[in-house]
mmCIF file of C-alpha atoms in Angstrom:
data_model
loop_
_atom_site.group_PDB
_atom_site.id
_atom_site.type_symbol
_atom_site.label_atom_id
_atom_site.label_comp_id
_atom_site.label_asym_id
_atom_site.label_seq_id
_atom_site.Cartn_x
_atom_site.Cartn_y
_atom_site.Cartn_z
ATOM 1 C CA UNK A 1 4.571 11.883 104.934
ATOM 2 C CA UNK A 2 4.878 9.170 102.312
ATOM 3 C CA UNK A 3 3.527 5.683 102.937
ATOM 4 C CA UNK A 4 5.812 3.005 101.489
ATOM 5 C CA UNK A 5 4.038 -0.046 100.064
ATOM 6 C CA UNK A 6 5.041 -2.625 97.442
ATOM 7 C CA UNK A 7 3.042 -0.605 94.922
ATOM 8 C CA UNK A 8 4.876 2.572 95.980
ATOM 9 C CA UNK A 9 8.216 0.809 95.622
ATOM 10 C CA UNK A 10 7.307 -0.337 92.115
ATOM 11 C CA UNK A 11 6.243 3.160 91.078
ATOM 12 C CA UNK A 12 9.443 4.549 92.576
ATOM 13 C CA UNK A 13 11.488 2.141 90.485
ATOM 14 C CA UNK A 14 9.540 3.217 87.389
ATOM 15 C CA UNK A 15 10.261 6.878 88.032
ATOM 16 C CA UNK A 16 13.944 6.137 88.522
ATOM 17 C CA UNK A 17 13.921 4.193 85.247
ATOM 18 C CA UNK A 18 12.486 7.237 83.488
ATOM 19 C CA UNK A 19 15.213 9.436 84.968
ATOM 20 C CA UNK A 20 17.870 6.916 83.962
ATOM 21 C CA UNK A 21 16.501 6.798 80.418
ATOM 22 C CA UNK A 22 16.683 10.568 80.144
ATOM 23 C CA UNK A 23 20.225 10.611 81.498
ATOM 24 C CA UNK A 24 21.398 7.875 79.126
ATOM 25 C CA UNK A 25 19.860 9.342 76.011
ATOM 26 C CA UNK A 26 21.048 12.827 76.895
ATOM 27 C CA UNK A 27 24.623 11.628 77.269
ATOM 28 C CA UNK A 28 24.637 9.525 74.096
ATOM 29 C CA UNK A 29 27.245 6.970 75.110
ATOM 30 C CA UNK A 30 26.208 6.981 78.737
ATOM 31 C CA UNK A 31 29.225 8.997 79.836
ATOM 32 C CA UNK A 32 29.239 12.603 80.964
ATOM 33 C CA UNK A 33 28.610 15.216 78.301
ATOM 34 C CA UNK A 34 31.212 17.713 77.164
ATOM 35 C CA UNK A 35 32.345 19.832 80.049
ATOM 36 C CA UNK A 36 32.428 16.955 82.517
ATOM 37 C CA UNK A 37 29.083 17.713 84.167
ATOM 38 C CA UNK A 38 26.697 15.103 85.470
ATOM 39 C CA UNK A 39 23.912 13.760 83.311
ATOM 40 C CA UNK A 40 21.419 16.566 82.652
ATOM 41 C CA UNK A 41 18.369 14.609 83.823
ATOM 42 C CA UNK A 42 19.773 14.614 87.339
ATOM 43 C CA UNK A 43 21.695 17.870 87.185
ATOM 44 C CA UNK A 44 18.868 19.951 85.775
ATOM 45 C CA UNK A 45 16.167 18.991 88.267
ATOM 46 C CA UNK A 46 15.942 22.172 90.347
ATOM 47 C CA UNK A 47 15.990 21.871 94.138
ATOM 48 C CA UNK A 48 15.597 25.526 95.119
ATOM 49 C CA UNK A 49 13.378 25.918 98.185
ATOM 50 C CA UNK A 50 10.406 28.089 97.220
ATOM 51 C CA UNK A 51 7.955 26.805 99.825
ATOM 52 C CA UNK A 52 9.388 27.080 103.347
ATOM 53 C CA UNK A 53 8.763 30.828 103.489
ATOM 54 C CA UNK A 54 5.041 30.501 102.748
ATOM 55 C CA UNK A 55 2.920 31.743 105.659
ATOM 56 C CA UNK A 56 -0.448 30.547 106.934
ATOM 57 C CA UNK A 57 -3.420 32.653 105.869
ATOM 58 C CA UNK A 58 -6.084 32.570 108.627
ATOM 59 C CA UNK A 59 -8.835 33.644 106.224
ATOM 60 C CA UNK A 60 -8.150 30.763 103.848
ATOM 61 C CA UNK A 61 -7.704 28.284 106.718
ATOM 62 C CA UNK A 62 -11.073 29.298 108.153
ATOM 63 C CA UNK A 63 -12.737 27.940 104.996
ATOM 64 C CA UNK A 64 -11.626 24.403 105.806
ATOM 65 C CA UNK A 65 -14.281 22.059 107.216
ATOM 66 C CA UNK A 66 -14.179 21.945 111.024
ATOM 67 C CA UNK A 67 -13.118 18.285 111.124
ATOM 68 C CA UNK A 68 -10.135 18.975 108.852
ATOM 69 C CA UNK A 69 -9.041 21.936 110.965
ATOM 70 C CA UNK A 70 -9.283 19.733 114.050
ATOM 71 C CA UNK A 71 -7.189 16.844 112.743
ATOM 72 C CA UNK A 72 -4.825 19.114 110.789
ATOM 73 C CA UNK A 73 -4.100 16.676 107.967
ATOM 74 C CA UNK A 74 -5.245 15.739 104.478
ATOM 75 C CA UNK A 75 -4.383 12.605 102.519
ATOM 76 C CA UNK A 76 -2.935 13.441 99.119
ATOM 77 C CA UNK A 77 -2.532 10.898 96.318
ATOM 78 C CA UNK A 78 0.205 11.861 93.899
ATOM 79 C CA UNK A 79 1.126 10.332 90.570
ATOM 80 C CA UNK A 80 4.869 10.118 89.933
ATOM 81 C CA UNK A 81 5.981 10.523 86.355
ATOM 82 C CA UNK A 82 8.614 12.912 85.064
ATOM 83 C CA UNK A 83 9.607 16.536 85.601
ATOM 84 C CA UNK A 84 8.397 19.201 85.771
ATOM 85 C CA UNK A 85 5.332 17.470 87.286
ATOM 86 C CA UNK A 86 6.479 14.978 89.928
ATOM 87 C CA UNK A 87 9.541 12.752 90.002
ATOM 88 C CA UNK A 88 12.107 11.266 92.395
ATOM 89 C CA UNK A 89 15.565 12.598 93.078
ATOM 90 C CA UNK A 90 18.480 10.200 92.691
ATOM 91 C CA UNK A 91 17.982 8.908 96.258
ATOM 92 C CA UNK A 92 14.826 7.150 95.070
ATOM 93 C CA UNK A 93 12.656 8.509 97.871
ATOM 94 C CA UNK A 94 12.577 12.312 97.721
ATOM 95 C CA UNK A 95 9.671 13.572 95.647
ATOM 96 C CA UNK A 96 10.162 16.828 93.764
ATOM 97 C CA UNK A 97 8.292 18.700 91.081
ATOM 98 C CA UNK A 98 5.900 21.490 90.333
ATOM 99 C CA UNK A 99 2.942 19.532 91.711
ATOM 100 C CA UNK A 100 4.873 18.791 94.912
ATOM 101 C CA UNK A 101 5.699 22.459 95.447
ATOM 102 C CA UNK A 102 2.140 23.628 94.803
ATOM 103 C CA UNK A 103 0.624 21.034 97.133
ATOM 104 C CA UNK A 104 3.118 21.805 99.903
ATOM 105 C CA UNK A 105 2.604 25.552 99.500
ATOM 106 C CA UNK A 106 -1.188 25.206 99.680
ATOM 107 C CA UNK A 107 -0.839 23.104 102.827
ATOM 108 C CA UNK A 108 1.289 25.820 104.454
ATOM 109 C CA UNK A 109 -1.259 28.519 103.575
ATOM 110 C CA UNK A 110 -3.992 26.395 105.177
ATOM 111 C CA UNK A 111 -1.884 25.455 108.193
ATOM 112 C CA UNK A 112 -2.244 21.701 107.684
ATOM 113 C CA UNK A 113 0.027 18.711 106.978
ATOM 114 C CA UNK A 114 -0.198 16.405 103.981
ATOM 115 C CA UNK A 115 -0.072 12.639 104.226
ATOM 116 C CA UNK A 116 1.302 12.034 100.740
ATOM 117 C CA UNK A 117 0.819 8.609 99.167
ATOM 118 C CA UNK A 118 2.109 7.580 95.753
ATOM 119 C CA UNK A 119 -0.510 6.069 93.431
ATOM 120 C CA UNK A 120 -0.748 5.319 89.720
ATOM 121 C CA UNK A 121 -2.238 8.039 87.545
ATOM 122 C CA UNK A 122 -5.195 5.949 86.384
ATOM 123 C CA UNK A 123 -6.069 4.855 89.952
ATOM 124 C CA UNK A 124 -6.304 8.263 91.620
ATOM 125 C CA UNK A 125 -9.567 9.677 90.271
ATOM 126 C CA UNK A 126 -11.640 6.550 91.027
ATOM 127 C CA UNK A 127 -10.090 6.380 94.506
ATOM 128 C CA UNK A 128 -11.172 9.952 95.261
ATOM 129 C CA UNK A 129 -14.793 8.964 94.798
ATOM 130 C CA UNK A 130 -14.417 6.103 97.265
ATOM 131 C CA UNK A 131 -12.995 8.405 99.907
ATOM 132 C CA UNK A 132 -9.581 6.738 100.006
ATOM 133 C CA UNK A 133 -7.868 10.089 99.417
ATOM 134 C CA UNK A 134 -8.898 13.673 100.153
ATOM 135 C CA UNK A 135 -7.295 15.072 97.011
ATOM 136 C CA UNK A 136 -4.993 14.108 94.176
ATOM 137 C CA UNK A 137 -2.316 15.563 91.912
ATOM 138 C CA UNK A 138 -1.058 14.237 88.597
ATOM 139 C CA UNK A 139 -1.360 17.073 86.070
ATOM 140 C CA UNK A 140 -5.081 16.315 85.866
ATOM 141 C CA UNK A 141 -6.588 18.303 83.014
ATOM 142 C CA UNK A 142 -10.045 19.731 83.612
ATOM 143 C CA UNK A 143 -12.442 18.225 81.063
ATOM 144 C CA UNK A 144 -16.218 18.285 80.915
ATOM 145 C CA UNK A 145 -16.241 14.486 81.107
ATOM 146 C CA UNK A 146 -14.203 14.460 84.311
ATOM 147 C CA UNK A 147 -16.247 17.280 85.851
ATOM 148 C CA UNK A 148 -19.249 14.977 85.930
ATOM 149 C CA UNK A 149 -17.677 12.932 88.731
ATOM 150 C CA UNK A 150 -14.710 14.992 89.995
ATOM 151 C CA UNK A 151 -14.274 18.503 91.384
ATOM 152 C CA UNK A 152 -11.159 20.486 90.505
ATOM 153 C CA UNK A 153 -9.374 23.510 91.918
ATOM 154 C CA UNK A 154 -7.189 24.944 89.170
ATOM 155 C CA UNK A 155 -3.577 26.060 89.702
ATOM 156 C CA UNK A 156 -1.925 26.016 86.246
ATOM 157 C CA UNK A 157 -2.771 25.829 82.565
ATOM 158 C CA UNK A 158 -1.005 23.126 80.550
ATOM 159 C CA UNK A 159 -2.547 20.921 77.880
ATOM 160 C CA UNK A 160 -1.858 18.573 74.997
ATOM 161 C CA UNK A 161 1.091 18.586 72.628
ATOM 162 C CA UNK A 162 3.313 16.399 70.458
ATOM 163 C CA UNK A 163 6.971 15.399 70.204
ATOM 164 C CA UNK A 164 8.776 13.440 67.484
ATOM 165 C CA UNK A 165 12.236 12.321 66.428
ATOM 166 C CA UNK A 166 14.134 14.955 64.519
ATOM 167 C CA UNK A 167 13.944 12.855 61.343
ATOM 168 C CA UNK A 168 10.131 12.932 61.384
ATOM 169 C CA UNK A 169 8.355 14.509 58.427
ATOM 170 C CA UNK A 170 5.769 15.978 60.801
ATOM 171 C CA UNK A 171 6.204 19.715 61.269
ATOM 172 C CA UNK A 172 3.012 20.540 63.140
ATOM 173 C CA UNK A 173 -0.171 18.699 64.114
ATOM 174 C CA UNK A 174 -3.252 20.850 63.728
ATOM 175 C CA UNK A 175 -5.606 17.935 63.017
ATOM 176 C CA UNK A 176 -5.429 14.359 64.262
ATOM 177 C CA UNK A 177 -5.952 13.282 60.642
ATOM 178 C CA UNK A 178 -2.264 14.124 60.171
ATOM 179 C CA UNK A 179 -1.496 11.104 62.387
ATOM 180 C CA UNK A 180 -3.256 8.619 60.103
ATOM 181 C CA UNK A 181 -1.056 5.593 59.457
ATOM 182 C CA UNK A 182 1.331 6.454 62.312
ATOM 183 C CA UNK A 183 1.852 4.877 65.729
ATOM 184 C CA UNK A 184 1.202 7.276 68.592
ATOM 185 C CA UNK A 185 2.628 6.775 72.090
ATOM 186 C CA UNK A 186 0.816 8.226 75.100
ATOM 187 C CA UNK A 187 0.113 7.655 78.773
ATOM 188 C CA UNK A 188 -2.479 5.155 79.945
ATOM 189 C CA UNK A 189 -5.695 6.591 81.387
ATOM 190 C CA UNK A 190 -4.950 10.144 80.242
ATOM 191 C CA UNK A 191 -6.897 12.805 78.360
ATOM 192 C CA UNK A 192 -4.504 12.144 75.465
ATOM 193 C CA UNK A 193 -5.613 8.522 75.212
ATOM 194 C CA UNK A 194 -9.255 9.603 75.380
ATOM 195 C CA UNK A 195 -8.779 12.266 72.695
ATOM 196 C CA UNK A 196 -7.047 9.821 70.367
ATOM 197 C CA UNK A 197 -9.653 7.098 70.850
ATOM 198 C CA UNK A 198 -12.549 9.503 70.326
ATOM 199 C CA UNK A 199 -11.035 10.731 67.058
ATOM 200 C CA UNK A 200 -10.108 7.402 65.452
ATOM 201 C CA UNK A 201 -13.038 7.757 63.051
ATOM 202 C CA UNK A 202 -11.413 10.752 61.338
ATOM 203 C CA UNK A 203 -8.944 8.616 59.415
ATOM 204 C CA UNK A 204 -11.590 6.125 58.305
ATOM 205 C CA UNK A 205 -13.882 8.930 57.181
ATOM 206 C CA UNK A 206 -11.002 10.386 55.179
ATOM 207 C CA UNK A 207 -10.367 6.994 53.543
ATOM 208 C CA UNK A 208 -6.957 6.673 55.194
ATOM 209 C CA UNK A 209 -5.296 4.048 57.378
ATOM 210 C CA UNK A 210 -6.133 4.645 61.077
ATOM 211 C CA UNK A 211 -3.391 5.600 63.481
ATOM 212 C CA UNK A 212 -2.360 3.046 66.092
ATOM 213 C CA UNK A 213 -2.315 4.075 69.773
ATOM 214 C CA UNK A 214 0.234 2.550 72.143
ATOM 215 C CA UNK A 215 -0.291 3.387 75.825
ATOM 216 C CA UNK A 216 2.371 3.242 78.504
ATOM 217 C CA UNK A 217 2.142 3.386 82.293
ATOM 218 C CA UNK A 218 5.880 4.145 82.473
ATOM 219 C CA UNK A 219 7.284 7.333 80.985
ATOM 220 C CA UNK A 220 10.677 5.673 80.514
ATOM 221 C CA UNK A 221 9.174 2.985 78.287
ATOM 222 C CA UNK A 222 7.258 5.594 76.310
ATOM 223 C CA UNK A 223 10.391 7.554 75.407
ATOM 224 C CA UNK A 224 12.345 4.397 74.605
ATOM 225 C CA UNK A 225 9.608 3.427 72.146
ATOM 226 C CA UNK A 226 10.014 6.744 70.326
ATOM 227 C CA UNK A 227 13.814 6.670 70.342
ATOM 228 C CA UNK A 228 13.871 3.103 68.986
ATOM 229 C CA UNK A 229 11.335 3.814 66.242
ATOM 230 C CA UNK A 230 8.587 1.563 67.595
ATOM 231 C CA UNK A 231 6.347 4.627 67.769
ATOM 232 C CA UNK A 232 6.349 7.711 65.553
ATOM 233 C CA UNK A 233 5.040 10.477 67.774
ATOM 234 C CA UNK A 234 4.350 11.116 71.465
ATOM 235 C CA UNK A 235 1.236 12.921 72.683
ATOM 236 C CA UNK A 236 1.569 14.226 76.223
ATOM 237 C CA UNK A 237 1.585 17.347 78.391
ATOM 238 C CA UNK A 238 3.009 20.511 76.874
ATOM 239 C CA UNK A 239 5.267 21.186 79.861
ATOM 240 C CA UNK A 240 6.399 17.570 80.124
ATOM 241 C CA UNK A 241 7.246 17.362 76.426
ATOM 242 C CA UNK A 242 9.220 20.601 76.428
ATOM 243 C CA UNK A 243 11.241 19.415 79.418
ATOM 244 C CA UNK A 244 11.844 15.905 78.064
ATOM 245 C CA UNK A 245 13.093 16.887 74.614
ATOM 246 C CA UNK A 246 15.665 19.210 76.180
ATOM 247 C CA UNK A 247 17.150 16.171 77.891
ATOM 248 C CA UNK A 248 17.191 13.838 74.884
ATOM 249 C CA UNK A 249 19.130 14.428 71.654
ATOM 250 C CA UNK A 250 17.401 13.516 68.440
ATOM 251 C CA UNK A 251 13.957 14.601 69.591
ATOM 252 C CA UNK A 252 12.003 17.798 69.096
ATOM 253 C CA UNK A 253 8.870 19.375 70.488
ATOM 254 C CA UNK A 254 6.348 19.650 67.674
ATOM 255 C CA UNK A 255 3.608 21.998 68.819
ATOM 256 C CA UNK A 256 0.832 22.674 71.270
ATOM 257 C CA UNK A 257 -2.451 21.074 70.249
ATOM 258 C CA UNK A 258 -4.933 22.028 72.941
ATOM 259 C CA UNK A 259 -4.712 23.955 76.197
ATOM 260 C CA UNK A 260 -6.363 22.652 79.381
ATOM 261 C CA UNK A 261 -6.661 23.971 82.893
ATOM 262 C CA UNK A 262 -4.990 21.685 85.430
ATOM 263 C CA UNK A 263 -6.223 21.275 88.963
ATOM 264 C CA UNK A 264 -6.113 19.516 92.288
ATOM 265 C CA UNK A 265 -8.693 16.741 92.047
ATOM 266 C CA UNK A 266 -11.383 15.960 94.651
ATOM 267 C CA UNK A 267 -14.467 13.816 94.925
ATOM 268 C CA UNK A 268 -17.607 15.478 93.593
ATOM 269 C CA UNK A 269 -19.188 17.874 96.048
ATOM 270 C CA UNK A 270 -16.107 18.249 98.227
ATOM 271 C CA UNK A 271 -16.249 20.932 100.944
ATOM 272 C CA UNK A 272 -12.482 21.394 100.600
ATOM 273 C CA UNK A 273 -12.547 23.264 97.281
ATOM 274 C CA UNK A 274 -13.202 26.829 98.572
ATOM 275 C CA UNK A 275 -10.285 26.657 101.010
ATOM 276 C CA UNK A 276 -7.854 25.269 98.428
ATOM 277 C CA UNK A 277 -8.934 27.847 95.857
ATOM 278 C CA UNK A 278 -8.369 30.620 98.413
ATOM 279 C CA UNK A 279 -4.927 29.161 99.171
ATOM 280 C CA UNK A 280 -3.867 29.131 95.512
ATOM 281 C CA UNK A 281 -5.051 32.705 95.070
ATOM 282 C CA UNK A 282 -3.141 33.690 98.210
ATOM 283 C CA UNK A 283 0.018 32.188 96.696
ATOM 284 C CA UNK A 284 -0.506 34.377 93.631
ATOM 285 C CA UNK A 285 -0.877 37.448 95.807
ATOM 286 C CA UNK A 286 2.240 36.897 97.930
ATOM 287 C CA UNK A 287 4.496 35.990 94.996
ATOM 288 C CA UNK A 288 5.016 32.317 95.898
ATOM 289 C CA UNK A 289 3.034 31.220 92.845
ATOM 290 C CA UNK A 290 5.380 32.983 90.450
ATOM 291 C CA UNK A 291 8.439 31.645 92.233
ATOM 292 C CA UNK A 292 7.234 28.062 91.818
ATOM 293 C CA UNK A 293 6.623 28.533 88.084
ATOM 294 C CA UNK A 294 10.012 30.222 87.652
ATOM 295 C CA UNK A 295 11.752 27.329 89.425
ATOM 296 C CA UNK A 296 10.266 24.795 86.999
ATOM 297 C CA UNK A 297 10.460 26.962 83.869
ATOM 298 C CA UNK A 298 6.702 26.914 83.338
ATOM 299 C CA UNK A 299 5.831 30.594 83.430
ATOM 300 C CA UNK A 300 3.602 30.210 80.363
ATOM 301 C CA UNK A 301 1.315 27.997 82.466
ATOM 302 C CA UNK A 302 0.290 30.788 84.848
ATOM 303 C CA UNK A 303 -3.433 31.350 85.400
ATOM 304 C CA UNK A 304 -5.059 34.653 86.375
ATOM 305 C CA UNK A 305 -6.925 33.134 89.301
ATOM 306 C CA UNK A 306 -7.829 29.744 90.695
ATOM 307 C CA UNK A 307 -11.332 28.485 89.924
ATOM 308 C CA UNK A 308 -13.460 25.554 90.979
ATOM 309 C CA UNK A 309 -14.275 23.142 88.127
ATOM 310 C CA UNK A 310 -14.366 25.653 85.262
ATOM 311 C CA UNK A 311 -15.706 24.498 81.869
ATOM 312 C CA UNK A 312 -13.254 22.699 79.618
ATOM 313 C CA UNK A 313 -11.243 25.041 77.413
ATOM 314 C CA UNK A 314 -12.418 24.674 73.809
#
């Protein structure tokens, strides 16, 4: 169930803008590519059903708090960005993505329903602490800083990477000092923004011009900035970057920079974590987990087992 509010409508429009940007840039002139097919941003979003066959697991469901079992619902805040994470189909209301499939599959294992509400990425974690939502999704990387106030149940491994225009002289980024003097585009309120801000001193210490960080709440605006030369490099999720550059000519994925576990987010001390962890591990056992990753082309993000708030990968 998705609650429609003015904020939801605005976020929906943003997601559609991002999809439109990908379609336009992929087609060059805005017309269909060779072969007469539809724009790849729309055509290549998979819609295969990999969730409806998931069965309830009584053992996992028994780990839910009694009040949750009684009411049978959880409120999920989800951040809408771009595939393979979470996006809208062309109808502007149907949410799809890897995060959507994993959340729905976990709910089926636990025998509950999700009340899904769209929220901005940067608003979800603070709202969990206030009790507004029971859990959140948004490709939230597990960091030691976040673990101080948030609990996580891991379901994939993703991380930080870079993308550039094909005419960029950058071949690989192994140190953020290689970004000195450049303008870096990234998402607002993300681990990428935090990493870049924490490392600004590296350029100064090396006697070089600092890099400039431009943050964007809208993925469409971020990619436009790179295409138009207003930024030089994008720092974002590995899976998101790989997907996006396939849709846009003139761009290339540069390299992975740092891997991070990604998890469902909860307020600190949540009693829900054991049940959700058991559900994810059940999905691995029955094969549903692998089918979801295969659908979204993210097999390299598989984890061996779900864990509760593991230490940050270093």
